[in-house]
Amino acid sequence: MTETTETDVVILGAGISGSLLALLLGRQGLRVTVVEPKPAVGTKGADFVKPRGLRILAEHGLLDGLGALRRATIEFHHDGVPLLSYDFAEHTGLGYYCVVPYAELVGAVLGACAELSTVDVRFDTTLADVRTEGPVVTGATLSDGTRLTARAFVDSSGSRTPLRELIEPSRRAIGYDHGLWMATVPGTRVRNGLYFSSDRWLAYFYSVTAELTRVFVGLPVELEEPVFLRRSPDLAAKLATFVPDEDALAGLDVAEFERAPVSAFTSAPYHRGNAVLLGGSTFGCHPMTGQGMSYTMEDATVLASVLTEARDARELDGLLERRYEPRRLVHERLVEYGDGLARTYHDRDAYLRAHDAVLHGGDV
Ligand SMILES: Cc1cc2nc3c(=O)[nH]c(=O)nc-3n(C[C@H](O)[C@H](O)[C@H](O)COP(=O)(O)OP(=O)(O)OC[C@H]3O[C@@H](n4cnc5c(N)ncnc54)[C@H](O)[C@@H]3O)c2cc1C
């Protein structure tokens, strides 16, 4: 008979939310098993960590040594004309935000997890099955044959899993009429420039490391195939009509771009019994907010305190209801904000009306 291992919390997904939760729980002495189907942390183009997230990283000793680029402004342009200069020193207490590639950020958190004997991170592994008694998950079997029991099971995978099926959250999905493509090119930029056009294109250029620049291009969905697959019209020539920066456009190669997902959703509830959703399993906001990870890191801290405090299943359910489920209101506001930006960026005045200094910098 296969042996059953007893742990405290099983977490699906070693993304930023799952790995941070594992670290916080592990540091409280809880035994954690993290299940990640990929062989390593992936790249996503989620590079911006804004003040809300930076505070959490600093609080847990994860910011120093991260090698993040510190930035103070984002310059917005519309049809080649300056639209807005968002200054973090003006709008936030911290005064800056950071750019750090997703894989490096998550790698730093997992590196800290590796120092704890109580955290077991398993790559190339999936959740094969869960066992339940009423609303309580009593155990799980992993694809490597390991059988686990735990007090709580957290799904931070952002995908369809047996845990999500148990919770059965209702989802309100939001679709967009533009697609987003991403490339990483050599070169550096001192300022982060975001360019919009009235015909629904956008381009975003920012240094992601000391040697590399990330480029995002957004365009109407009906143009994705002609531009990125058939290469007609010419991408650089089109961008030149609203990006007044020849250096940024020099050497851009369509073949280097890959499609980035652009969608948003809200969901409810976030838990059932001792099965809990986290991060990309609970909400998705338009990438234009640059805030998904920062909010998700806050969620991980709230969930960690609940999981640490709860002494039994009943108390866990109550604490999740009172302290964790209300995070939905914060998420819904962010999703709505991102939606406002995504629907107005082509319209100068409407975008300025939609732009909110507090939500964009997110210090409070
Ligand atoms: C193009 C783009 C740009 C973005 N830019 C930013 C930004 O600049 N700043 C910002 O704050 N946010 C940004 N976001 C949002 C950010 O990516 C999310 O908020 C964040 O990734 C959510 O973290 P997570 O750990 O919950 O999920 P993810 O980062 O999606 O991690 C989920 C993990 O679960 C794993 N997994 C998948 N399936 C399973 C399974 N069945 N079982 C177990 N594990 C599984 C995955 O492999 C992955 O490792 C961006 C999003 C997009 C799409």
CSV table of N, CA and C in Angstrom, one decimal, residues 200-357:
chain,number,residue,atom,x,y,z
A,200,ARG,N,-6.5,52.5,-32.0
A,200,ARG,CA,-6.5,51.3,-31.1
A,200,ARG,C,-5.2,50.5,-31.1
A,201,TRP,N,-4.1,51.1,-31.5
A,201,TRP,CA,-2.8,50.5,-31.3
A,201,TRP,C,-2.2,51.0,-30.0
A,202,LEU,N,-1.3,50.2,-29.4
A,202,LEU,CA,-0.5,50.7,-28.3
A,202,LEU,C,0.9,50.1,-28.4
A,203,ALA,N,1.9,50.7,-27.8
A,203,ALA,CA,3.2,50.2,-27.7
A,203,ALA,C,3.8,50.6,-26.4
A,204,TYR,N,4.5,49.7,-25.8
A,204,TYR,CA,5.1,49.9,-24.5
A,204,TYR,C,6.5,49.5,-24.5
A,205,PHE,N,7.5,50.4,-24.1
A,205,PHE,CA,8.9,50.1,-24.1
A,205,PHE,C,9.4,50.3,-22.7
A,206,TYR,N,10.1,49.3,-22.2
A,206,TYR,CA,10.8,49.6,-20.9
A,206,TYR,C,11.9,48.6,-20.7
A,207,SER,N,13.0,49.1,-20.1
A,207,SER,CA,14.1,48.2,-19.8
A,207,SER,C,13.6,47.2,-18.8
A,208,VAL,N,14.0,45.9,-19.0
A,208,VAL,CA,13.6,44.9,-18.1
A,208,VAL,C,14.8,44.4,-17.3
A,209,THR,N,16.0,44.6,-17.9
A,209,THR,CA,17.3,44.4,-17.1
A,209,THR,C,18.2,45.5,-17.6
A,210,ALA,N,19.4,45.5,-17.1
A,210,ALA,CA,20.4,46.5,-17.6
A,210,ALA,C,20.7,46.4,-19.1
A,211,GLU,N,20.5,45.3,-19.7
A,211,GLU,CA,20.8,45.1,-21.1
A,211,GLU,C,19.6,44.9,-22.0
A,212,LEU,N,18.5,44.6,-21.5
A,212,LEU,CA,17.3,44.2,-22.3
A,212,LEU,C,16.1,45.1,-22.1
A,213,THR,N,15.4,45.3,-23.2
A,213,THR,CA,14.2,46.1,-23.2
A,213,THR,C,13.0,45.2,-23.6
A,214,ARG,N,11.9,45.3,-22.9
A,214,ARG,CA,10.7,44.6,-23.2
A,214,ARG,C,9.8,45.5,-24.1
A,215,VAL,N,9.2,44.9,-25.1
A,215,VAL,CA,8.4,45.7,-26.0
A,215,VAL,C,7.0,45.0,-26.0
A,216,PHE,N,6.0,45.7,-25.7
A,216,PHE,CA,4.6,45.2,-25.9
A,216,PHE,C,4.0,46.0,-27.0
A,217,VAL,N,3.3,45.3,-27.9
A,217,VAL,CA,2.5,45.9,-28.9
A,217,VAL,C,1.1,45.4,-28.8
A,218,GLY,N,0.1,46.4,-28.8
A,218,GLY,CA,-1.3,46.1,-28.7
A,218,GLY,C,-1.9,46.5,-30.0
A,219,LEU,N,-2.8,45.8,-30.6
A,219,LEU,CA,-3.5,46.2,-31.9
A,219,LEU,C,-4.8,45.5,-32.0
A,220,PRO,N,-5.7,46.1,-32.8
A,220,PRO,CA,-7.0,45.5,-33.0
A,220,PRO,C,-6.9,44.0,-33.3
A,221,VAL,N,-7.8,43.2,-32.8
A,221,VAL,CA,-7.7,41.7,-33.0
A,221,VAL,C,-7.7,41.4,-34.5
A,222,GLU,N,-8.4,42.1,-35.3
A,222,GLU,CA,-8.5,41.8,-36.7
A,222,GLU,C,-7.2,42.0,-37.4
A,223,LEU,N,-6.2,42.7,-36.8
A,223,LEU,CA,-5.0,43.0,-37.4
A,223,LEU,C,-3.8,42.1,-36.9
A,224,GLU,N,-4.1,41.2,-35.9
A,224,GLU,CA,-3.1,40.4,-35.4
A,224,GLU,C,-2.5,39.5,-36.5
A,225,GLU,N,-3.4,38.8,-37.2
A,225,GLU,CA,-2.9,37.9,-38.2
A,225,GLU,C,-2.1,38.6,-39.3
A,226,PRO,N,-2.7,39.7,-40.0
A,226,PRO,CA,-1.9,40.3,-41.0
A,226,PRO,C,-0.5,40.8,-40.5
A,227,VAL,N,-0.5,41.4,-39.3
A,227,VAL,CA,0.7,42.1,-38.9
A,227,VAL,C,1.8,41.0,-38.4
A,228,PHE,N,1.3,40.1,-37.5
A,228,PHE,CA,2.3,39.2,-36.9
A,228,PHE,C,2.5,37.9,-37.7
A,229,LEU,N,1.6,37.5,-38.5
A,229,LEU,CA,1.8,36.2,-39.2
A,229,LEU,C,2.1,36.5,-40.6
A,230,ARG,N,1.4,37.4,-41.3
A,230,ARG,CA,1.7,37.7,-42.7
A,230,ARG,C,2.7,38.9,-42.9
A,231,ARG,N,2.9,39.6,-41.8
A,231,ARG,CA,3.9,40.7,-41.8
A,231,ARG,C,3.6,41.8,-42.7
A,232,SER,N,2.3,42.1,-42.9
A,232,SER,CA,1.8,43.2,-43.7
A,232,SER,C,0.6,43.8,-43.0
A,233,PRO,N,0.5,45.0,-42.7
A,233,PRO,CA,1.6,46.0,-42.9
A,233,PRO,C,2.8,45.9,-42.1
A,234,ASP,N,3.8,46.6,-42.4
A,234,ASP,CA,5.1,46.6,-41.7
A,234,ASP,C,4.9,47.1,-40.3
A,235,LEU,N,5.3,46.3,-39.3
A,235,LEU,CA,5.1,46.7,-37.9
A,235,LEU,C,5.8,48.0,-37.5
A,236,ALA,N,7.1,48.1,-37.8
A,236,ALA,CA,7.9,49.3,-37.4
A,236,ALA,C,7.3,50.5,-38.1
A,237,ALA,N,6.9,50.4,-39.4
A,237,ALA,CA,6.4,51.6,-40.1
A,237,ALA,C,5.1,52.0,-39.4
A,238,LYS,N,4.3,51.1,-39.0
A,238,LYS,CA,3.0,51.5,-38.3
A,238,LYS,C,3.3,52.1,-37.0
A,239,LEU,N,4.2,51.5,-36.2
A,239,LEU,CA,4.5,52.1,-34.9
A,239,LEU,C,5.1,53.5,-35.0
A,240,ALA,N,5.8,53.7,-36.1
A,240,ALA,CA,6.4,55.1,-36.3
A,240,ALA,C,5.4,56.2,-36.4
A,241,THR,N,4.1,55.8,-36.7
A,241,THR,CA,3.1,56.8,-36.9
A,241,THR,C,2.6,57.4,-35.5
A,242,PHE,N,2.9,56.6,-34.4
A,242,PHE,CA,2.5,57.2,-33.1
A,242,PHE,C,3.6,57.0,-32.1
A,243,VAL,N,4.7,56.5,-32.4
A,243,VAL,CA,5.8,56.4,-31.4
A,243,VAL,C,7.0,57.3,-31.9
A,244,PRO,N,7.1,58.5,-31.4
A,244,PRO,CA,8.1,59.4,-31.9
A,244,PRO,C,9.5,59.1,-31.3
A,245,ASP,N,10.0,57.9,-31.6
A,245,ASP,CA,11.3,57.5,-31.0
A,245,ASP,C,11.9,56.5,-31.9
A,246,GLU,N,12.8,57.0,-32.8
A,246,GLU,CA,13.4,56.2,-33.8
A,246,GLU,C,14.2,55.1,-33.2
A,247,ASP,N,14.9,55.4,-32.1
A,247,ASP,CA,15.8,54.5,-31.5
A,247,ASP,C,15.1,53.2,-31.0
A,248,ALA,N,13.9,53.5,-30.4
A,248,ALA,CA,13.1,52.4,-29.9
A,248,ALA,C,12.6,51.4,-31.0
A,249,LEU,N,12.4,52.0,-32.2
A,249,LEU,CA,11.8,51.2,-33.3
A,249,LEU,C,12.9,50.5,-34.1
A,250,ALA,N,14.1,51.0,-34.0
A,250,ALA,CA,15.2,50.4,-34.9
A,250,ALA,C,15.4,49.0,-34.5
A,251,GLY,N,15.4,48.1,-35.6
A,251,GLY,CA,15.8,46.7,-35.4
A,251,GLY,C,14.7,45.8,-34.8
A,252,LEU,N,13.4,46.4,-34.7
A,252,LEU,CA,12.3,45.6,-34.2
A,252,LEU,C,12.0,44.5,-35.2
A,253,ASP,N,11.9,43.3,-34.8
A,253,ASP,CA,11.7,42.2,-35.8
A,253,ASP,C,10.4,41.5,-35.4
A,254,VAL,N,9.4,41.4,-36.3
A,254,VAL,CA,8.1,40.8,-36.0
A,254,VAL,C,8.2,39.4,-35.5
A,255,ALA,N,9.2,38.7,-36.1
A,255,ALA,CA,9.4,37.3,-35.7
A,255,ALA,C,9.7,37.1,-34.3
A,256,GLU,N,10.2,38.1,-33.6
A,256,GLU,CA,10.6,38.0,-32.2
A,256,GLU,C,9.4,38.1,-31.2
A,257,PHE,N,8.3,38.4,-31.7
A,257,PHE,CA,7.1,38.7,-30.9
A,257,PHE,C,6.3,37.4,-30.6
A,258,GLU,N,5.8,37.3,-29.4
A,258,GLU,CA,4.9,36.2,-29.1
A,258,GLU,C,3.7,36.8,-28.4
A,259,ARG,N,2.6,36.1,-28.6
A,259,ARG,CA,1.3,36.6,-28.1
A,259,ARG,C,1.2,36.5,-26.6
A,260,ALA,N,0.7,37.5,-26.0
A,260,ALA,CA,0.5,37.6,-24.5
A,260,ALA,C,-1.0,37.5,-24.3
A,261,PRO,N,-1.4,36.8,-23.3
A,261,PRO,CA,-2.9,36.7,-23.0
A,261,PRO,C,-3.4,38.1,-22.6
A,262,VAL,N,-4.5,38.5,-23.1
A,262,VAL,CA,-5.1,39.7,-22.6
A,262,VAL,C,-6.6,39.5,-22.3
A,263,SER,N,-7.0,39.4,-21.0
A,263,SER,CA,-8.3,39.1,-20.7
A,263,SER,C,-8.5,39.5,-19.2
A,264,ALA,N,-9.7,39.6,-18.7
A,264,ALA,CA,-9.9,39.9,-17.3
A,264,ALA,C,-11.1,39.1,-16.8
A,265,PHE,N,-11.2,38.9,-15.5
A,265,PHE,CA,-12.3,38.2,-15.0
A,265,PHE,C,-12.4,38.4,-13.5
A,266,THR,N,-13.6,38.3,-13.0
A,266,THR,CA,-13.8,38.2,-11.5
A,266,THR,C,-14.5,36.9,-11.2
A,267,SER,N,-14.4,36.4,-10.0
A,267,SER,CA,-15.1,35.1,-9.7
A,267,SER,C,-15.5,35.2,-8.2
A,268,ALA,N,-16.3,34.2,-7.9
A,268,ALA,CA,-16.8,34.0,-6.5
A,268,ALA,C,-17.4,32.7,-6.3
A,269,PRO,N,-17.3,32.0,-5.2
A,269,PRO,CA,-16.5,32.4,-4.0
A,269,PRO,C,-15.0,32.0,-4.2
A,270,TYR,N,-14.2,32.3,-3.2
A,270,TYR,CA,-12.8,32.0,-3.2
A,270,TYR,C,-12.5,30.8,-2.4
A,271,HIS,N,-13.5,30.2,-1.7
A,271,HIS,CA,-13.2,29.0,-1.0
A,271,HIS,C,-14.4,28.2,-0.8
A,272,ARG,N,-14.2,26.9,-0.4
A,272,ARG,CA,-15.3,26.0,0.0
A,272,ARG,C,-14.6,25.1,1.0
A,273,GLY,N,-15.1,25.1,2.2
A,273,GLY,CA,-14.5,24.3,3.3
A,273,GLY,C,-13.0,24.7,3.4
A,274,ASN,N,-12.1,23.7,3.2
A,274,ASN,CA,-10.7,24.0,3.4
A,274,ASN,C,-10.0,24.0,2.0
A,275,ALA,N,-10.8,24.1,0.9
A,275,ALA,CA,-10.2,24.3,-0.4
A,275,ALA,C,-10.3,25.8,-0.8
A,276,VAL,N,-9.1,26.4,-1.1
A,276,VAL,CA,-9.1,27.9,-1.3
A,276,VAL,C,-8.4,28.2,-2.6
A,277,LEU,N,-9.0,29.2,-3.3
A,277,LEU,CA,-8.4,29.7,-4.5
A,277,LEU,C,-7.5,31.0,-4.2
A,278,LEU,N,-6.5,31.2,-5.0
A,278,LEU,CA,-5.6,32.3,-4.7
A,278,LEU,C,-5.0,32.9,-6.1
A,279,GLY,N,-4.7,34.1,-6.1
A,279,GLY,CA,-4.0,34.8,-7.3
A,279,GLY,C,-4.8,34.6,-8.5
A,280,GLY,N,-4.2,34.1,-9.6
A,280,GLY,CA,-4.8,34.0,-10.9
A,280,GLY,C,-5.9,33.0,-10.9
A,281,SER,N,-6.2,32.3,-9.8
A,281,SER,CA,-7.4,31.5,-9.8
A,281,SER,C,-8.6,32.3,-9.2
A,282,THR,N,-8.4,33.5,-8.7
A,282,THR,CA,-9.5,34.3,-8.2
A,282,THR,C,-9.9,35.5,-9.1
A,283,PHE,N,-8.9,36.1,-9.7
A,283,PHE,CA,-9.3,37.3,-10.5
A,283,PHE,C,-8.2,37.5,-11.6
A,284,GLY,N,-8.5,38.2,-12.6
A,284,GLY,CA,-7.5,38.6,-13.6
A,284,GLY,C,-7.8,40.0,-14.0
A,285,CYS,N,-6.8,40.9,-14.0
A,285,CYS,CA,-7.1,42.3,-14.4
A,285,CYS,C,-6.3,42.6,-15.7
A,286,HIS,N,-6.7,43.6,-16.5
A,286,HIS,CA,-6.0,43.9,-17.7
A,286,HIS,C,-4.6,44.3,-17.4
A,287,PRO,N,-3.6,43.7,-18.1
A,287,PRO,CA,-2.2,44.0,-17.8
A,287,PRO,C,-1.8,45.5,-17.7
A,288,MET,N,-2.7,46.4,-18.3
A,288,MET,CA,-2.4,47.8,-18.3
A,288,MET,C,-2.3,48.4,-16.9
A,289,THR,N,-2.9,47.7,-15.9
A,289,THR,CA,-2.8,48.2,-14.6
A,289,THR,C,-1.5,48.0,-14.0
A,290,GLY,N,-0.8,46.9,-14.4
A,290,GLY,CA,0.5,46.5,-13.8
A,290,GLY,C,0.4,46.2,-12.4
A,291,GLN,N,-0.7,45.8,-11.9
A,291,GLN,CA,-0.9,45.6,-10.5
A,291,GLN,C,-1.3,44.2,-10.0
A,292,GLY,N,-1.5,43.3,-11.0
A,292,GLY,CA,-2.0,41.9,-10.7
A,292,GLY,C,-1.1,41.2,-9.6
A,293,MET,N,0.2,41.3,-9.8
A,293,MET,CA,1.1,40.6,-8.8
A,293,MET,C,1.1,41.3,-7.5
A,294,SER,N,1.0,42.6,-7.5
A,294,SER,CA,1.1,43.3,-6.2
A,294,SER,C,-0.1,43.0,-5.4
A,295,TYR,N,-1.3,42.9,-6.0
A,295,TYR,CA,-2.5,42.6,-5.2
A,295,TYR,C,-2.5,41.2,-4.8
A,296,THR,N,-2.0,40.3,-5.7
A,296,THR,CA,-1.9,38.9,-5.4
A,296,THR,C,-0.9,38.6,-4.2
A,297,MET,N,0.1,39.4,-4.1
A,297,MET,CA,1.1,39.2,-3.0
A,297,MET,C,0.4,39.6,-1.7
A,298,GLU,N,-0.5,40.6,-1.8
A,298,GLU,CA,-1.2,41.0,-0.6
A,298,GLU,C,-2.2,39.9,-0.2
A,299,ASP,N,-2.8,39.3,-1.2
A,299,ASP,CA,-3.7,38.2,-0.9
A,299,ASP,C,-3.0,37.0,-0.2
A,300,ALA,N,-1.8,36.8,-0.6
A,300,ALA,CA,-1.0,35.7,-0.1
A,300,ALA,C,-0.7,35.9,1.4
A,301,THR,N,-0.5,37.2,1.8
A,301,THR,CA,-0.2,37.5,3.2
A,301,THR,C,-1.4,37.4,4.0
A,302,VAL,N,-2.6,37.8,3.5
A,302,VAL,CA,-3.8,37.6,4.2
A,302,VAL,C,-4.1,36.1,4.4
A,303,LEU,N,-4.0,35.3,3.3
A,303,LEU,CA,-4.3,33.9,3.4
A,303,LEU,C,-3.3,33.2,4.4
A,304,ALA,N,-2.0,33.6,4.3
A,304,ALA,CA,-1.0,33.0,5.2
A,304,ALA,C,-1.4,33.2,6.7
A,305,SER,N,-1.9,34.4,7.0
A,305,SER,CA,-2.2,34.7,8.4
A,305,SER,C,-3.5,33.9,8.8
A,306,VAL,N,-4.4,33.7,7.9
A,306,VAL,CA,-5.6,32.9,8.2
A,306,VAL,C,-5.2,31.4,8.4
A,307,LEU,N,-4.4,30.9,7.5
A,307,LEU,CA,-4.0,29.5,7.6
A,307,LEU,C,-3.2,29.2,8.8
A,308,THR,N,-2.4,30.2,9.2
A,308,THR,CA,-1.6,30.0,10.4
A,308,THR,C,-2.4,30.1,11.7
A,309,GLU,N,-3.4,31.0,11.7
A,309,GLU,CA,-4.2,31.1,12.9
A,309,GLU,C,-5.2,30.0,13.1
A,310,ALA,N,-5.8,29.5,12.1
A,310,ALA,CA,-7.0,28.6,12.2
A,310,ALA,C,-6.5,27.3,12.9
A,311,ARG,N,-7.3,26.9,13.9
A,311,ARG,CA,-6.9,25.7,14.6
A,311,ARG,C,-7.6,24.4,14.2
A,312,ASP,N,-8.8,24.7,13.6
A,312,ASP,CA,-9.6,23.5,13.0
A,312,ASP,C,-10.4,24.0,11.8
A,313,ALA,N,-11.0,23.0,11.2
A,313,ALA,CA,-11.7,23.3,9.9
A,313,ALA,C,-12.8,24.4,10.0
A,314,ARG,N,-13.5,24.3,11.2
A,314,ARG,CA,-14.6,25.3,11.4
A,314,ARG,C,-14.0,26.7,11.5
A,315,GLU,N,-13.0,26.8,12.3
A,315,GLU,CA,-12.3,28.1,12.4
A,315,GLU,C,-11.8,28.6,11.1
A,316,LEU,N,-11.2,27.7,10.4
A,316,LEU,CA,-10.6,28.1,9.1
A,316,LEU,C,-11.7,28.7,8.2
A,317,ASP,N,-12.8,28.0,8.1
A,317,ASP,CA,-13.9,28.4,7.2
A,317,ASP,C,-14.4,29.8,7.7
A,318,GLY,N,-14.5,30.0,9.0
A,318,GLY,CA,-15.0,31.3,9.5
A,318,GLY,C,-14.0,32.4,9.2
A,319,LEU,N,-12.7,32.2,9.4
A,319,LEU,CA,-11.7,33.2,9.1
A,319,LEU,C,-11.6,33.5,7.6
A,320,LEU,N,-11.7,32.5,6.8
A,320,LEU,CA,-11.7,32.7,5.3
A,320,LEU,C,-12.8,33.6,4.9
A,321,GLU,N,-14.0,33.3,5.5
A,321,GLU,CA,-15.2,34.1,5.2
A,321,GLU,C,-15.0,35.6,5.6
A,322,ARG,N,-14.5,35.8,6.8
A,322,ARG,CA,-14.4,37.2,7.3
A,322,ARG,C,-13.2,38.0,6.8
A,323,ARG,N,-12.1,37.3,6.6
A,323,ARG,CA,-10.9,38.0,6.3
A,323,ARG,C,-10.4,37.9,4.8
A,324,TYR,N,-10.7,36.7,4.2
A,324,TYR,CA,-10.1,36.5,2.9
A,324,TYR,C,-11.1,36.8,1.8
A,325,GLU,N,-12.4,36.3,2.0
A,325,GLU,CA,-13.4,36.5,0.9
A,325,GLU,C,-13.6,38.0,0.6
A,326,PRO,N,-13.5,38.9,1.6
A,326,PRO,CA,-13.6,40.4,1.2
A,326,PRO,C,-12.6,40.9,0.3
A,327,ARG,N,-11.5,40.2,0.1
A,327,ARG,CA,-10.5,40.7,-0.9
A,327,ARG,C,-11.1,40.8,-2.3
A,328,ARG,N,-12.2,40.1,-2.5
A,328,ARG,CA,-12.9,40.2,-3.8
A,328,ARG,C,-13.3,41.6,-4.1
A,329,LEU,N,-13.7,42.4,-3.1
A,329,LEU,CA,-14.1,43.8,-3.4
A,329,LEU,C,-12.9,44.6,-3.9
A,330,VAL,N,-11.7,44.3,-3.4
A,330,VAL,CA,-10.5,45.0,-3.8
A,330,VAL,C,-10.2,44.6,-5.2
A,331,HIS,N,-10.3,43.3,-5.5
A,331,HIS,CA,-10.0,42.8,-6.8
A,331,HIS,C,-11.0,43.4,-7.9
A,332,GLU,N,-12.3,43.4,-7.5
A,332,GLU,CA,-13.3,43.9,-8.5
A,332,GLU,C,-13.0,45.3,-8.9
A,333,ARG,N,-12.6,46.1,-7.9
A,333,ARG,CA,-12.3,47.5,-8.2
A,333,ARG,C,-11.1,47.6,-9.1
A,334,LEU,N,-10.1,46.8,-8.9
A,334,LEU,CA,-8.9,46.8,-9.8
A,334,LEU,C,-9.3,46.3,-11.2
A,335,VAL,N,-10.1,45.3,-11.3
A,335,VAL,CA,-10.5,44.7,-12.6
A,335,VAL,C,-11.3,45.8,-13.4
A,336,GLU,N,-12.2,46.5,-12.6
A,336,GLU,CA,-13.0,47.5,-13.2
A,336,GLU,C,-12.1,48.7,-13.7
A,337,TYR,N,-11.1,49.0,-12.9
A,337,TYR,CA,-10.2,50.1,-13.3
A,337,TYR,C,-9.4,49.7,-14.6
A,338,GLY,N,-8.9,48.5,-14.6
A,338,GLY,CA,-8.2,48.0,-15.8
A,338,GLY,C,-9.1,48.0,-17.0
A,339,ASP,N,-10.3,47.6,-16.8
A,339,ASP,CA,-11.3,47.6,-17.9
A,339,ASP,C,-11.5,49.0,-18.5
A,340,GLY,N,-11.6,50.0,-17.6
A,340,GLY,CA,-11.7,51.4,-18.0
A,340,GLY,C,-10.6,51.8,-18.8
A,341,LEU,N,-9.3,51.5,-18.4
A,341,LEU,CA,-8.1,51.9,-19.2
A,341,LEU,C,-8.1,51.2,-20.6
A,342,ALA,N,-8.5,49.9,-20.5
A,342,ALA,CA,-8.4,49.1,-21.8
A,342,ALA,C,-9.4,49.5,-22.8
A,343,ARG,N,-10.5,50.1,-22.3
A,343,ARG,CA,-11.6,50.5,-23.3
A,343,ARG,C,-11.4,52.0,-23.7
A,344,THR,N,-10.5,52.7,-23.2
A,344,THR,CA,-10.4,54.1,-23.5
A,344,THR,C,-9.1,54.6,-24.1
A,345,TYR,N,-8.1,53.7,-24.1
A,345,TYR,CA,-6.7,54.2,-24.4
A,345,TYR,C,-6.6,54.9,-25.8
A,346,HIS,N,-7.5,54.5,-26.7
A,346,HIS,CA,-7.5,55.2,-28.0
A,346,HIS,C,-8.0,56.6,-28.0
A,347,ASP,N,-8.7,56.9,-26.9
A,347,ASP,CA,-9.4,58.2,-26.8
A,347,ASP,C,-8.7,59.1,-25.7
A,348,ARG,N,-8.0,60.1,-26.1
A,348,ARG,CA,-7.2,60.9,-25.2
A,348,ARG,C,-8.0,61.4,-24.0
A,349,ASP,N,-9.1,62.0,-24.2
A,349,ASP,CA,-9.8,62.6,-23.0
A,349,ASP,C,-10.5,61.5,-22.1
A,350,ALA,N,-11.0,60.5,-22.8
A,350,ALA,CA,-11.6,59.4,-22.0
A,350,ALA,C,-10.6,58.7,-21.2
A,351,TYR,N,-9.4,58.5,-21.7
A,351,TYR,CA,-8.4,57.8,-21.0
A,351,TYR,C,-8.0,58.6,-19.8
A,352,LEU,N,-7.8,59.9,-19.9
A,352,LEU,CA,-7.4,60.8,-18.8
A,352,LEU,C,-8.5,60.7,-17.7
A,353,ARG,N,-9.8,60.6,-18.1
A,353,ARG,CA,-10.9,60.5,-17.1
A,353,ARG,C,-10.8,59.2,-16.4
A,354,ALA,N,-10.4,58.1,-17.2
A,354,ALA,CA,-10.4,56.8,-16.6
A,354,ALA,C,-9.2,56.6,-15.7
A,355,HIS,N,-8.1,57.3,-16.0
A,355,HIS,CA,-6.9,57.1,-15.2
A,355,HIS,C,-7.0,57.6,-13.8
A,356,ASP,N,-6.6,56.7,-12.8
A,356,ASP,CA,-6.8,57.0,-11.4
A,356,ASP,C,-5.4,56.9,-10.7
A,357,ALA,N,-4.9,58.0,-10.2
A,357,ALA,CA,-3.6,58.1,-9.7
A,357,ALA,C,-3.4,57.1,-8.6
